[in-house]
Amino acid sequence: MTNGIKDHIKALVKSMTLEEKALLCSGKNFWQMEGIERLEIPSIMVTDGPHGLRKQAGEADHLGLNQSVKATCFPPAVTSASSWDEAALYEMGQAIGEECVQEEVAVILGPGTNIKRSPLCGRNFEYFSEDPYLAGEMAAAWINGVQSQEIGTSLKHFAANNQEKARLVSNSVVDERALREIYLAPFEKAVKQAQPWTVMCSYNRINNVYSCENEWLLTEVLRKEWGFEGLVMTDWGAMNDRVKALKAGLELEMPGPDPHNDKKIADAVRNGELDEAVLDRAAERLLTMIRKACEVRKKEYDAAAHHKLARRIAAESAVLLKNDGMLPLKKDGSYAVIGAFAEAPRYQGAGSSKINPHQVDCVLDSLRENGIAFEYAPGYELEHDTINQALLEEAAACAKGRDGVIVFAGLPDSYESEGFDRTHLNMPESHTALIEAVAAVNPHITVVLLCGSVVLMPWRERVESILLACLGGEAAGSACADVLTGAVNPSGRLAETFPLSLEDTPCYEHFAGEGKDVEYRESIFVGYRYYDWAEKPVAYPFGYGLSYTTFSYDTMDLIWDEEAEKGEARITVTNTGKTAGGEVVQLYISKKQSAVMRAVIELKGFKKV
Ligand code: BGC
């Protein structure tokens, strides 16, 4: 921002009354910020996302209940993080930014970069990873993509918001080292690498202080240490003490209007409780963002191109967990496709991030278009998780004698959503019984998993291949077909560990807290940091994923600059198979002798090639 603009904004603030400045500090309605007609300050719109645009033109809500305008539904964070491809995240951000431009939305509320502390968190599908480095890189790439279109983002939910249970009132009791190394780290990376226009504070308290009024968090760490230049807003309804929050560094309360709190601000200035300079600074930050938003000119986006991009990202994010040779499918094979998810895929999670897609691809159509011959049977009901014996028997009969069976299973909406946590990691019994019933008649099975978080796979030894498609967005169906048929070679890698049991997970004993307190007793030992340290075997480790080809690595060269304490690692990776494919090169560090307890290894770099 030029000095001229800065001076103009300062002058504008000077010309405002106390009431006008206070008015700006809460929203105009559910999705709009206040404007001031007298001064020609327009009201701008902020809207949910983040894996697409959720602009509500009619009835507003923050639970994903009412319709929103049509938009491209890209793969949610659980899926896109498995791509380990920053360029893909940037492109997704760019496309979403273009949709914001067309729909005249100034700021999209995302990304969510909270750490997956437990696989039980109901909102894990909206978050990237159990690892702060990967989560931070993905968030930064997405923000940079969106903001390349002059559209703002809101990095959320800041901070230590790692569960849905009691989310409005819970108190995360976390030691500072775990906060710094694990929970704040992805936010720090995203702020430093991408400078989001806004940060959204979380509902919860951290060590007894609500995030919205946490001066240490919002001013000391976020602004002074990390150099954040934008504005801080509340999550929807996360305001506690308005004046305290303003002093702590929180400018915008959402949603609005909140005349009661606006008045509290003005009164606090009048009675000397609040320095007017603090309010002026908040008004400057708000006006700076409004001004930036006003520079955007409406332009139409290409929905077909965005759909194609959504398909590409979903395909490159799929993780091949097991393949004893059944994949890719063969054109001359005779297959059975089983599972109602094949007909009606689960492609995104429920809650405030729910997008109203332009179209939803069906894997059955895409397989047919690719010349794969198959019979289909639903095997279970979408609406119920109990076994339907007739559907089960029909599916087994359909599977018998085929060259191979592809079973679509996973988690329905009712199992994971914003607003509640899971209590176990099982798939519905109707899905597991289906895999068992099919395995009893045909050993050649591929299971395609559609789910937003970790599931247990007690059946995994009885199937030949497992493809984790996660939640693929609106092109989930065609993307799945691309990978199953080999048109795309899977190159996704797990962004979170798949444990062998719930009891094995790091915070099993303390998730999701008794009463309001949630004790983060495992400290820094989150995700693979815990499994490695405790030497616990897992089903599939962090960073894992197979390919239809093979790769070899030569020895690594490390060029280390002692003075700068910086290094560069170089390695040549060779595709030693017959199929083109992508590999994710992952760099972990460890310290052989350490005076403090630390993780056995930590991710510190990666590159998709
Ligand atoms: C969610 C946020 C969301 C907001 C607005 C809240 O309940 O936690 O992620 O952006 O609602 O819908």
Coordinates of C-alpha atoms and ligand atoms in Angstrom, one line a residue:
M1 CA 0.0 0.0 0.0
T2 CA 1.4 3.4 -1.0
N3 CA 1.9 6.2 1.6
G4 CA -0.7 8.2 -0.3
I5 CA -3.4 5.6 0.4
K6 CA -2.2 5.2 4.0
D7 CA -2.6 9.0 4.5
H8 CA -6.0 9.0 2.8
I9 CA -7.2 6.3 5.2
K10 CA -5.9 8.1 8.2
A11 CA -7.6 11.2 7.1
L12 CA -10.8 9.3 6.6
V13 CA -10.7 7.9 10.1
K14 CA -10.1 11.4 11.4
S15 CA -13.3 12.6 9.7
M16 CA -15.4 9.8 11.3
T17 CA -17.4 10.2 14.5
L18 CA -16.8 7.9 17.4
E19 CA -20.1 6.0 16.6
E20 CA -19.2 5.5 13.0
K21 CA -15.8 4.0 13.9
A22 CA -17.5 1.7 16.4
L23 CA -20.1 0.7 13.9
L24 CA -17.4 -0.6 11.5
C25 CA -16.3 -3.0 14.2
S26 CA -19.2 -5.4 13.8
G27 CA -20.9 -6.7 10.7
K28 CA -23.9 -5.3 8.9
N29 CA -25.6 -8.7 8.7
F30 CA -24.6 -12.3 8.5
W31 CA -22.2 -12.0 5.6
Q32 CA -21.5 -8.3 5.1
M33 CA -19.3 -5.8 6.8
E34 CA -20.7 -2.3 7.6
G35 CA -20.4 0.5 5.2
I36 CA -20.9 4.2 5.9
E37 CA -23.0 6.0 3.2
R38 CA -22.1 9.5 4.4
L39 CA -18.5 8.8 3.6
E40 CA -19.1 6.6 0.6
I41 CA -17.6 3.6 2.4
P42 CA -19.2 0.5 0.8
S43 CA -20.3 -2.6 2.5
I44 CA -18.3 -5.6 1.4
M45 CA -19.2 -9.3 1.5
V46 CA -17.3 -12.1 3.3
T47 CA -18.4 -15.7 2.6
D48 CA -17.7 -19.3 3.6
G49 CA -15.6 -21.7 1.7
P50 CA -12.9 -23.0 1.7
H51 CA -13.0 -25.7 -0.9
G52 CA -15.3 -23.6 -3.0
L53 CA -17.5 -20.6 -2.6
R54 CA -20.6 -20.7 -0.3
K55 CA -22.3 -17.5 -1.1
Q56 CA -25.8 -17.3 0.3
A57 CA -28.0 -15.0 -1.7
G58 CA -31.1 -15.9 0.3
E59 CA -31.6 -17.1 3.9
A60 CA -28.3 -17.1 5.8
D61 CA -26.9 -19.6 8.2
H62 CA -23.5 -20.9 9.3
L63 CA -24.4 -24.6 9.5
G64 CA -24.7 -25.5 5.8
L65 CA -28.5 -25.6 6.0
N66 CA -29.7 -23.1 3.4
Q67 CA -28.8 -23.0 -0.2
S68 CA -25.9 -21.0 -1.7
V69 CA -25.2 -20.0 -5.2
K70 CA -23.7 -22.6 -7.5
A71 CA -20.0 -22.9 -7.4
T72 CA -17.2 -25.4 -8.1
C73 CA -16.9 -27.8 -5.3
F74 CA -13.2 -28.6 -5.2
P75 CA -11.8 -31.4 -3.0
P76 CA -11.9 -30.5 0.7
A77 CA -8.6 -30.0 2.6
V78 CA -8.4 -33.6 3.7
T79 CA -8.1 -34.6 0.1
S80 CA -6.1 -31.8 -1.4
A81 CA -3.4 -32.1 1.3
S82 CA -2.8 -35.6 0.2
S83 CA -1.7 -34.2 -3.1
W84 CA 1.4 -32.7 -1.4
D85 CA 1.3 -30.4 -4.3
E86 CA 1.5 -26.7 -3.5
A87 CA 1.1 -25.8 -7.2
A88 CA -2.3 -27.6 -7.2
L89 CA -3.4 -25.8 -4.1
Y90 CA -2.3 -22.5 -5.6
E91 CA -4.3 -23.2 -8.7
M92 CA -7.4 -24.2 -6.7
G93 CA -7.1 -20.9 -4.7
Q94 CA -6.8 -19.0 -7.9
A95 CA -9.9 -20.6 -9.4
I96 CA -11.9 -19.9 -6.2
G97 CA -10.6 -16.4 -6.3
E98 CA -12.0 -16.0 -9.8
E99 CA -15.4 -17.3 -8.5
C100 CA -15.3 -14.7 -5.8
V101 CA -14.6 -12.0 -8.3
Q102 CA -17.7 -13.0 -10.4
E103 CA -19.9 -13.3 -7.3
E104 CA -18.6 -10.0 -5.8
V105 CA -17.4 -11.6 -2.6
A106 CA -14.4 -9.7 -1.1
V107 CA -13.1 -12.3 1.4
I108 CA -13.5 -16.1 1.5
L109 CA -13.5 -17.6 5.0
G110 CA -10.6 -20.1 4.8
P111 CA -8.4 -22.0 4.8
G112 CA -8.8 -24.0 8.0
T113 CA -5.3 -25.1 9.1
N114 CA -5.9 -26.5 12.5
I115 CA -3.9 -29.6 13.3
K116 CA -5.5 -33.0 13.3
R117 CA -4.8 -33.8 17.0
S118 CA -7.2 -36.8 17.0
P119 CA -8.8 -38.6 14.1
L120 CA -12.0 -38.2 16.0
C121 CA -12.4 -34.5 15.4
G122 CA -15.6 -34.1 13.4
R123 CA -14.2 -31.3 11.3
N124 CA -10.9 -33.0 10.2
F125 CA -12.1 -33.1 6.6
E126 CA -11.7 -29.3 6.6
Y127 CA -8.2 -29.5 7.9
F128 CA -5.0 -30.4 6.1
S129 CA -2.8 -32.5 8.3
E130 CA -1.4 -33.8 11.6
D131 CA 1.9 -32.2 10.6
P132 CA 2.4 -28.4 11.0
Y133 CA 4.9 -28.1 8.1
L134 CA 2.6 -29.8 5.5
A135 CA -0.5 -28.0 6.9
G136 CA 1.3 -24.6 6.7
E137 CA 2.6 -25.1 3.2
M138 CA -0.8 -26.1 1.9
A139 CA -2.6 -23.2 3.6
A140 CA 0.0 -20.7 2.3
A141 CA -0.2 -22.0 -1.3
W142 CA -4.0 -21.8 -1.3
I143 CA -4.0 -18.3 0.2
N144 CA -1.5 -17.1 -2.3
G145 CA -3.7 -18.5 -5.1
V146 CA -6.9 -16.8 -3.9
Q147 CA -5.2 -13.5 -3.1
S148 CA -3.5 -13.4 -6.6
Q149 CA -7.1 -12.5 -7.7
E150 CA -7.2 -9.5 -5.3
I151 CA -9.6 -11.5 -3.1
G152 CA -9.0 -11.8 0.6
T153 CA -8.8 -15.0 2.8
S154 CA -9.4 -15.7 6.4
L155 CA -7.0 -18.1 8.0
K156 CA -8.9 -20.0 10.6
H157 CA -9.6 -21.1 13.4
F158 CA -6.9 -19.4 15.3
A159 CA -6.0 -21.3 17.5
A160 CA -5.8 -24.7 19.3
N161 CA -9.3 -25.5 18.0
N162 CA -8.9 -29.3 17.5
Q163 CA -12.3 -30.7 18.3
E164 CA -16.0 -30.0 17.9
K165 CA -17.2 -31.1 21.3
A166 CA -18.1 -28.0 23.4
R167 CA -16.3 -25.9 20.8
L168 CA -18.0 -22.6 21.9
V169 CA -16.7 -22.9 25.5
S170 CA -13.9 -25.4 25.6
N171 CA -10.6 -24.5 27.1
S172 CA -7.5 -25.9 25.4
V173 CA -4.9 -26.5 28.1
V174 CA -1.7 -26.6 26.0
D175 CA 2.0 -26.1 27.0
E176 CA 3.7 -23.4 25.1
R177 CA 6.1 -25.7 23.4
A178 CA 3.3 -27.7 21.8
L179 CA 1.5 -24.5 20.9
R180 CA 4.6 -23.1 19.2
E181 CA 5.9 -26.3 17.5
I182 CA 2.6 -27.9 16.6
Y183 CA -0.6 -25.8 16.9
L184 CA 0.6 -22.3 16.0
A185 CA 3.2 -23.5 13.5
P186 CA 1.0 -23.9 10.4
F187 CA -0.6 -20.5 11.1
E188 CA 2.9 -18.9 11.4
K189 CA 4.0 -20.4 8.1
A190 CA 0.8 -19.3 6.3
V191 CA 1.1 -15.8 7.7
K192 CA 4.7 -15.4 6.9
Q193 CA 4.5 -16.9 3.4
A194 CA 1.1 -15.6 2.3
Q195 CA 0.0 -12.7 4.5
P196 CA -3.8 -13.5 4.5
W197 CA -6.0 -10.4 4.5
T198 CA -7.7 -11.7 7.7
V199 CA -7.3 -14.2 10.5
M200 CA -10.4 -15.7 12.1
C201 CA -10.1 -16.4 15.8
S202 CA -11.5 -19.6 17.2
Y203 CA -14.4 -20.0 19.6
N204 CA -12.4 -21.8 22.4
R205 CA -10.2 -20.5 25.1
I206 CA -6.5 -21.2 25.2
N207 CA -5.1 -21.7 28.7
N208 CA -8.2 -20.0 30.1
V209 CA -8.3 -17.0 27.8
Y210 CA -10.8 -16.8 24.9
S211 CA -9.0 -16.5 21.6
C212 CA -11.0 -13.4 20.7
E213 CA -9.5 -11.5 23.6
N214 CA -6.1 -13.1 23.8
E215 CA -3.6 -10.3 23.5
W216 CA -0.6 -12.7 23.6
L217 CA -2.1 -14.6 20.7
L218 CA -3.5 -11.8 18.6
T219 CA -0.9 -9.1 19.2
E220 CA 2.3 -10.4 20.6
V221 CA 2.6 -13.5 18.5
L222 CA 0.5 -12.8 15.4
R223 CA 1.4 -9.2 14.7
K224 CA 4.6 -8.5 16.6
E225 CA 6.4 -11.8 16.1
W226 CA 5.0 -13.0 12.8
G227 CA 4.4 -9.6 11.2
F228 CA 0.7 -10.0 10.3
E229 CA -0.6 -6.9 8.6
G230 CA -4.3 -7.7 8.1
L231 CA -7.3 -7.7 10.4
V232 CA -8.6 -10.2 12.9
M233 CA -12.3 -11.2 12.9
T234 CA -14.2 -13.5 15.2
D235 CA -15.6 -16.8 14.2
W236 CA -19.4 -16.5 13.9
G237 CA -20.5 -15.6 17.4
A238 CA -17.1 -16.0 19.0
M239 CA -17.1 -12.6 20.7
N240 CA -16.9 -12.6 24.5
D241 CA -15.9 -9.2 26.0
R242 CA -16.0 -6.6 23.2
V243 CA -13.7 -3.9 24.6
K244 CA -11.2 -6.5 25.9
A245 CA -11.1 -8.1 22.4
L246 CA -10.5 -4.7 20.7
K247 CA -7.6 -4.0 23.0
A248 CA -6.2 -7.5 22.4
G249 CA -6.1 -6.9 18.7
L250 CA -9.5 -8.1 17.3
E251 CA -11.1 -5.6 14.9
L252 CA -14.2 -7.2 13.5
E253 CA -17.0 -9.0 15.2
M254 CA -19.1 -11.3 13.0
P255 CA -21.9 -11.7 12.3
G256 CA -23.6 -8.4 12.9
P257 CA -25.1 -6.0 13.6
D258 CA -24.2 -5.8 17.2
P259 CA -25.4 -2.3 18.3
H260 CA -25.0 -3.3 21.9
N261 CA -21.3 -4.0 21.5
D262 CA -20.8 -1.0 19.2
K263 CA -22.1 1.2 22.0
K264 CA -19.9 -0.5 24.5
I265 CA -16.9 0.5 22.4
A266 CA -18.0 4.1 22.1
D267 CA -18.8 4.3 25.8
A268 CA -15.4 2.8 26.7
V269 CA -13.7 5.6 24.8
R270 CA -15.9 8.2 26.4
N271 CA -15.2 7.0 29.9
G272 CA -11.5 6.6 29.4
E273 CA -11.5 2.8 29.6
L274 CA -10.4 2.5 25.9
D275 CA -7.8 4.7 24.3
E276 CA -9.3 6.1 21.1
A277 CA -6.1 5.4 19.3
V278 CA -6.8 1.7 19.6
L279 CA -10.2 2.2 17.9
D280 CA -8.6 4.4 15.2
R281 CA -6.1 1.7 14.5
A282 CA -8.9 -0.9 14.1
A283 CA -10.8 1.5 11.9
E284 CA -7.7 2.0 9.7
R285 CA -7.3 -1.8 9.3
L286 CA -10.9 -2.3 8.4
L287 CA -10.9 0.6 5.9
T288 CA -7.6 -0.7 4.4
M289 CA -9.3 -4.0 3.6
I290 CA -12.5 -2.4 2.3
R291 CA -10.4 -0.3 0.0
K292 CA -8.4 -3.3 -1.3
A293 CA -11.7 -5.1 -1.9
C294 CA -13.1 -2.2 -3.9
E295 CA -10.3 -2.4 -6.5
V296 CA -11.7 -5.6 -7.9
R297 CA -13.7 -5.5 -11.2
K298 CA -16.4 -8.1 -11.8
K299 CA -15.5 -10.8 -14.4
E300 CA -17.0 -14.2 -15.3
Y301 CA -15.2 -17.4 -14.6
D302 CA -15.0 -20.5 -16.7
A303 CA -17.0 -23.2 -14.8
A304 CA -16.0 -26.0 -17.2
A305 CA -12.3 -25.2 -16.7
H306 CA -12.8 -25.2 -13.0
H307 CA -14.5 -28.6 -13.1
K308 CA -11.6 -30.0 -15.0
L309 CA -9.2 -28.6 -12.4
A310 CA -11.3 -30.1 -9.6
R311 CA -11.0 -33.4 -11.3
R312 CA -7.3 -33.2 -11.8
I313 CA -6.7 -32.3 -8.1
A314 CA -9.0 -35.0 -6.9
A315 CA -7.2 -37.6 -9.0
E316 CA -3.7 -36.6 -8.0
S317 CA -4.7 -36.6 -4.4
A318 CA -6.0 -40.2 -4.3
V319 CA -3.8 -42.4 -2.2
L320 CA -3.2 -46.0 -3.3
L321 CA -2.8 -47.8 0.0
K322 CA -2.5 -51.3 -1.3
N323 CA -2.2 -53.0 -4.7
D324 CA -1.6 -56.6 -5.1
G325 CA -2.0 -56.2 -8.9
M326 CA -5.7 -55.6 -9.4
L327 CA -5.2 -52.0 -10.4
P328 CA -5.3 -50.5 -12.9
L329 CA -8.5 -52.2 -14.2
K330 CA -8.3 -54.0 -17.5
K331 CA -10.4 -53.1 -20.4
D332 CA -11.2 -56.7 -21.2
G333 CA -12.2 -57.6 -17.6
S334 CA -15.7 -58.3 -16.4
Y335 CA -16.2 -56.5 -13.1
A336 CA -18.8 -55.9 -10.4
V337 CA -19.1 -52.4 -9.0
I338 CA -20.7 -52.6 -5.5
G339 CA -21.7 -49.9 -3.0
A340 CA -24.3 -47.1 -3.2
F341 CA -21.5 -44.5 -2.9
A342 CA -20.6 -45.4 -6.5
E343 CA -24.0 -44.1 -7.6
A344 CA -24.2 -41.2 -5.1
P345 CA -20.6 -40.4 -4.0
R346 CA -19.9 -38.7 -0.7
Y347 CA -17.7 -35.8 -2.0
Q348 CA -17.6 -33.2 0.7
G349 CA -18.3 -32.7 4.4
A350 CA -21.3 -31.2 6.2
G351 CA -21.5 -27.9 7.9
S352 CA -20.5 -24.3 7.1
S353 CA -18.2 -25.4 4.3
K354 CA -20.9 -27.1 2.2
I355 CA -20.8 -26.1 -1.4
N356 CA -23.6 -26.2 -3.9
P357 CA -21.8 -27.7 -6.9
H358 CA -22.4 -27.1 -10.5
Q359 CA -22.5 -30.8 -11.3
V360 CA -21.5 -34.1 -9.6
D361 CA -19.7 -36.7 -11.6
C362 CA -20.8 -40.4 -11.2
V363 CA -18.1 -43.0 -11.3
L364 CA -20.4 -45.5 -13.0
D365 CA -20.8 -43.2 -16.0
S366 CA -17.1 -42.5 -16.1
L367 CA -16.1 -46.2 -16.0
R368 CA -18.5 -46.9 -18.8
E369 CA -17.1 -44.0 -20.8
N370 CA -13.6 -45.6 -20.3
G371 CA -14.8 -48.9 -21.7
I372 CA -14.9 -50.9 -18.4
A373 CA -17.6 -53.6 -18.4
F374 CA -19.4 -54.1 -15.1
E375 CA -22.6 -54.9 -13.3
Y376 CA -23.6 -52.7 -10.4
A377 CA -25.3 -53.5 -7.1
P378 CA -25.8 -50.9 -4.2
G379 CA -25.1 -53.4 -1.4
Y380 CA -26.3 -51.0 1.3
E381 CA -28.7 -48.1 1.9
L382 CA -27.4 -44.6 1.9
E383 CA -29.8 -43.4 4.6
H384 CA -29.2 -46.2 7.1
D385 CA -26.0 -47.7 8.5
T386 CA -27.6 -51.1 9.4
I387 CA -27.3 -54.1 7.2
N388 CA -29.9 -54.7 4.6
Q389 CA -29.7 -58.4 4.1
A390 CA -31.4 -58.4 0.7
L391 CA -29.0 -55.8 -0.7
L392 CA -26.1 -57.7 0.7
E393 CA -27.1 -61.0 -0.9
E394 CA -27.8 -59.3 -4.2
A395 CA -24.3 -57.7 -4.0
A396 CA -22.6 -61.1 -3.3
A397 CA -24.4 -62.7 -6.2
C398 CA -23.3 -59.9 -8.5
A399 CA -19.7 -60.2 -7.3
K400 CA -19.4 -64.0 -7.7
G401 CA -17.4 -65.2 -10.7
R402 CA -16.2 -61.7 -11.9
D403 CA -12.6 -61.0 -12.7
G404 CA -12.7 -58.4 -10.0
V405 CA -15.0 -56.4 -7.7
I406 CA -14.7 -52.7 -6.9
V407 CA -16.4 -51.9 -3.6
F408 CA -17.2 -48.2 -2.7
A409 CA -17.4 -47.7 1.0
G410 CA -16.5 -45.2 3.7
L411 CA -18.2 -42.8 6.0
P412 CA -21.7 -41.2 5.5
D413 CA -22.4 -37.6 6.4
S414 CA -24.1 -38.7 9.7
Y415 CA -20.7 -40.1 10.8
E416 CA -18.6 -36.9 10.5
S417 CA -19.5 -33.2 10.4
E418 CA -18.9 -29.8 11.8
G419 CA -20.6 -29.6 15.2
F420 CA -19.7 -33.0 16.7
D421 CA -16.9 -35.4 17.0
R422 CA -16.8 -39.1 16.3
T423 CA -16.7 -41.6 19.2
H424 CA -15.1 -44.4 17.2
L425 CA -13.2 -45.0 13.9
N426 CA -15.4 -47.7 12.5
M427 CA -17.2 -47.5 9.2
P428 CA -20.9 -48.4 9.2
E429 CA -21.5 -52.1 9.7
S430 CA -23.4 -52.1 6.5
H431 CA -20.2 -51.1 4.7
T432 CA -17.9 -53.6 6.5
A433 CA -20.4 -56.4 6.2
L434 CA -20.5 -55.7 2.5
I435 CA -16.8 -56.0 2.1
E436 CA -16.8 -59.3 4.1
A437 CA -19.7 -60.7 2.1
V438 CA -18.0 -59.9 -1.2
A439 CA -14.7 -61.3 0.1
A440 CA -16.4 -64.6 0.9
V441 CA -17.3 -65.1 -2.8
N442 CA -14.5 -63.3 -4.7
P443 CA -10.9 -62.6 -3.5
H444 CA -10.2 -60.0 -6.2
I445 CA -11.5 -56.9 -4.5
T446 CA -10.5 -53.3 -4.7
V447 CA -12.0 -51.1 -1.9
V448 CA -12.4 -47.4 -2.8
L449 CA -12.8 -45.4 0.4
L450 CA -14.8 -42.2 0.4
C451 CA -14.4 -40.6 3.8
G452 CA -13.2 -37.3 5.3
S453 CA -11.0 -38.9 8.0
V454 CA -9.3 -42.0 9.2
V455 CA -11.2 -45.3 9.4
L456 CA -10.2 -48.7 10.7
M457 CA -9.8 -51.4 8.1
P458 CA -10.0 -54.8 9.8
W459 CA -10.7 -56.3 6.4
R460 CA -7.6 -55.0 4.7
E461 CA -5.8 -58.4 4.5
R462 CA -8.8 -59.9 2.7
V463 CA -8.8 -57.4 -0.2
E464 CA -6.3 -57.0 -3.1
S465 CA -6.3 -53.2 -3.4
I466 CA -7.3 -50.2 -1.4
L467 CA -7.7 -46.7 -2.9
L468 CA -8.3 -43.8 -0.5
A469 CA -10.2 -41.3 -2.6
C470 CA -11.2 -39.3 0.5
L471 CA -13.8 -36.6 -0.4
G472 CA -13.1 -35.7 -4.0
G473 CA -15.3 -32.7 -4.6
E474 CA -17.8 -32.5 -7.5
A475 CA -15.5 -34.4 -9.8
A476 CA -15.0 -37.3 -7.3
G477 CA -16.6 -39.8 -9.7
S478 CA -14.6 -39.0 -12.8
A479 CA -11.4 -38.6 -10.8
C480 CA -11.9 -42.0 -9.2
A481 CA -12.4 -43.6 -12.7
D482 CA -9.2 -41.8 -13.9
V483 CA -7.2 -43.5 -11.2
L484 CA -8.9 -46.9 -11.3
T485 CA -8.4 -47.2 -15.1
G486 CA -4.8 -45.9 -14.9
A487 CA -5.5 -42.8 -17.0
V488 CA -4.0 -41.1 -13.9
N489 CA -1.2 -42.8 -11.9
P490 CA -2.0 -42.2 -8.2
S491 CA 0.5 -39.9 -6.5
G492 CA -1.2 -38.9 -3.3
R493 CA 0.5 -39.5 0.0
L494 CA -1.1 -39.7 3.4
A495 CA -1.3 -36.4 5.2
E496 CA -2.3 -38.2 8.4
T497 CA -1.5 -41.6 10.0
F498 CA -4.0 -44.4 9.7
P499 CA -3.7 -46.2 13.1
L500 CA -4.5 -49.8 13.9
S501 CA -7.0 -48.9 16.7
L502 CA -8.5 -45.9 18.4
E503 CA -6.7 -46.9 21.6
D504 CA -3.4 -46.4 19.8
T505 CA -4.0 -42.7 19.0
P506 CA -1.9 -40.1 20.8
C507 CA -4.6 -38.4 22.9
Y508 CA -7.0 -41.3 23.2
E509 CA -7.2 -40.9 27.0
H510 CA -7.9 -37.2 27.0
F511 CA -9.9 -36.5 23.8
A512 CA -12.2 -34.5 23.9
G513 CA -11.9 -33.5 27.5
E514 CA -14.0 -33.8 30.6
G515 CA -16.2 -30.7 31.2
K516 CA -14.7 -27.7 29.5
D517 CA -11.0 -28.3 30.0
V518 CA -9.2 -30.2 27.2
E519 CA -5.8 -31.2 28.4
Y520 CA -3.2 -31.6 25.6
R521 CA -1.1 -34.0 27.7
E522 CA 0.6 -35.6 24.7
S523 CA 2.2 -32.2 24.1
I524 CA 4.3 -32.2 20.9
F525 CA 3.7 -35.9 20.3
V526 CA 0.9 -35.6 17.8
G527 CA 0.4 -37.8 14.7
Y528 CA 3.5 -39.6 13.5
R529 CA 5.6 -37.8 16.2
Y530 CA 3.8 -40.0 18.7
Y531 CA 3.6 -43.3 16.8
D532 CA 7.4 -43.1 16.1
W533 CA 8.3 -42.1 19.6
A534 CA 6.1 -44.8 21.2
E535 CA 7.2 -47.3 18.6
K536 CA 3.5 -48.1 17.9
P537 CA 2.8 -50.0 14.6
V538 CA 0.2 -48.4 12.4
A539 CA -1.9 -49.5 9.5
Y540 CA -0.5 -46.9 7.1
P541 CA 2.0 -44.2 8.1
F542 CA 2.1 -40.5 7.4
G543 CA 3.6 -39.8 4.0
Y544 CA 2.7 -43.2 2.7
G545 CA 1.2 -44.0 -0.8
L546 CA 1.8 -46.4 -3.7
S547 CA 2.0 -45.8 -7.4
Y548 CA 1.5 -47.9 -10.6
T549 CA 5.2 -47.4 -11.2
T550 CA 8.4 -47.6 -9.1
F551 CA 11.0 -45.0 -8.2
S552 CA 14.6 -45.1 -7.1
Y553 CA 16.6 -42.5 -5.2
D554 CA 20.3 -41.8 -5.4
T555 CA 22.2 -40.5 -2.5
M556 CA 21.4 -37.1 -1.1
D557 CA 23.7 -34.1 -1.3
L558 CA 23.3 -31.7 1.5
I559 CA 24.8 -28.2 1.1
W560 CA 24.8 -26.6 4.5
D561 CA 25.5 -23.0 5.2
E562 CA 26.8 -23.0 8.8
E563 CA 26.5 -19.3 9.3
A564 CA 23.0 -18.8 7.9
E565 CA 21.9 -22.1 9.5
K566 CA 20.3 -23.0 6.2
G567 CA 20.7 -25.8 3.8
E568 CA 19.7 -27.3 0.5
A569 CA 19.1 -31.0 -0.1
R570 CA 19.5 -32.4 -3.6
I571 CA 18.6 -35.8 -4.8
T572 CA 17.8 -37.4 -8.1
V573 CA 14.7 -39.5 -8.3
T574 CA 14.3 -41.9 -11.2
N575 CA 11.1 -43.5 -12.5
T576 CA 12.2 -47.2 -12.8
G577 CA 8.9 -48.5 -14.1
K578 CA 7.1 -48.4 -17.4
T579 CA 4.4 -45.9 -16.5
A580 CA 4.7 -42.2 -16.1
G581 CA 4.0 -41.1 -12.5
G582 CA 4.5 -38.6 -9.8
E583 CA 6.5 -39.0 -6.6
V584 CA 6.5 -37.0 -3.4
V585 CA 10.1 -36.6 -2.2
Q586 CA 9.9 -36.0 1.6
L587 CA 12.7 -34.7 3.8
Y588 CA 12.7 -35.4 7.5
I589 CA 15.2 -34.3 10.0
S590 CA 16.2 -35.8 13.3
K591 CA 18.7 -34.9 16.0
K592 CA 20.8 -37.7 17.4
Q593 CA 21.6 -36.2 20.7
S594 CA 19.2 -33.7 22.2
A595 CA 19.0 -32.2 25.6
V596 CA 15.2 -31.9 25.3
M597 CA 12.8 -34.6 24.4
R598 CA 11.9 -34.4 20.7
A599 CA 10.2 -36.2 17.9
V600 CA 12.2 -39.0 16.3
I601 CA 11.8 -37.4 12.9
E602 CA 10.1 -34.2 11.7
L603 CA 9.0 -33.3 8.2
K604 CA 11.0 -30.2 7.0
G605 CA 10.7 -30.2 3.3
F606 CA 8.9 -32.0 0.4
K607 CA 8.7 -31.7 -3.4
K608 CA 6.3 -33.3 -5.8
V609 CA 8.0 -34.3 -9.0
Ligands
BGC1 C1 -17.4 -21.9 11.5 C2 -16.5 -21.1 10.6 C3 -17.4 -20.4 9.5 C4 -18.4 -19.6 10.2 C5 -19.3 -18.9 9.2 C6 -18.6 -21.1 12.1 O1 -19.5 -21.8 12.7 O2 -16.7 -22.4 12.6 O3 -15.6 -22.0 10.0 O4 -16.6 -19.7 8.7 O5 -19.3 -20.4 11.0 O6 -20.2 -19.8 8.6

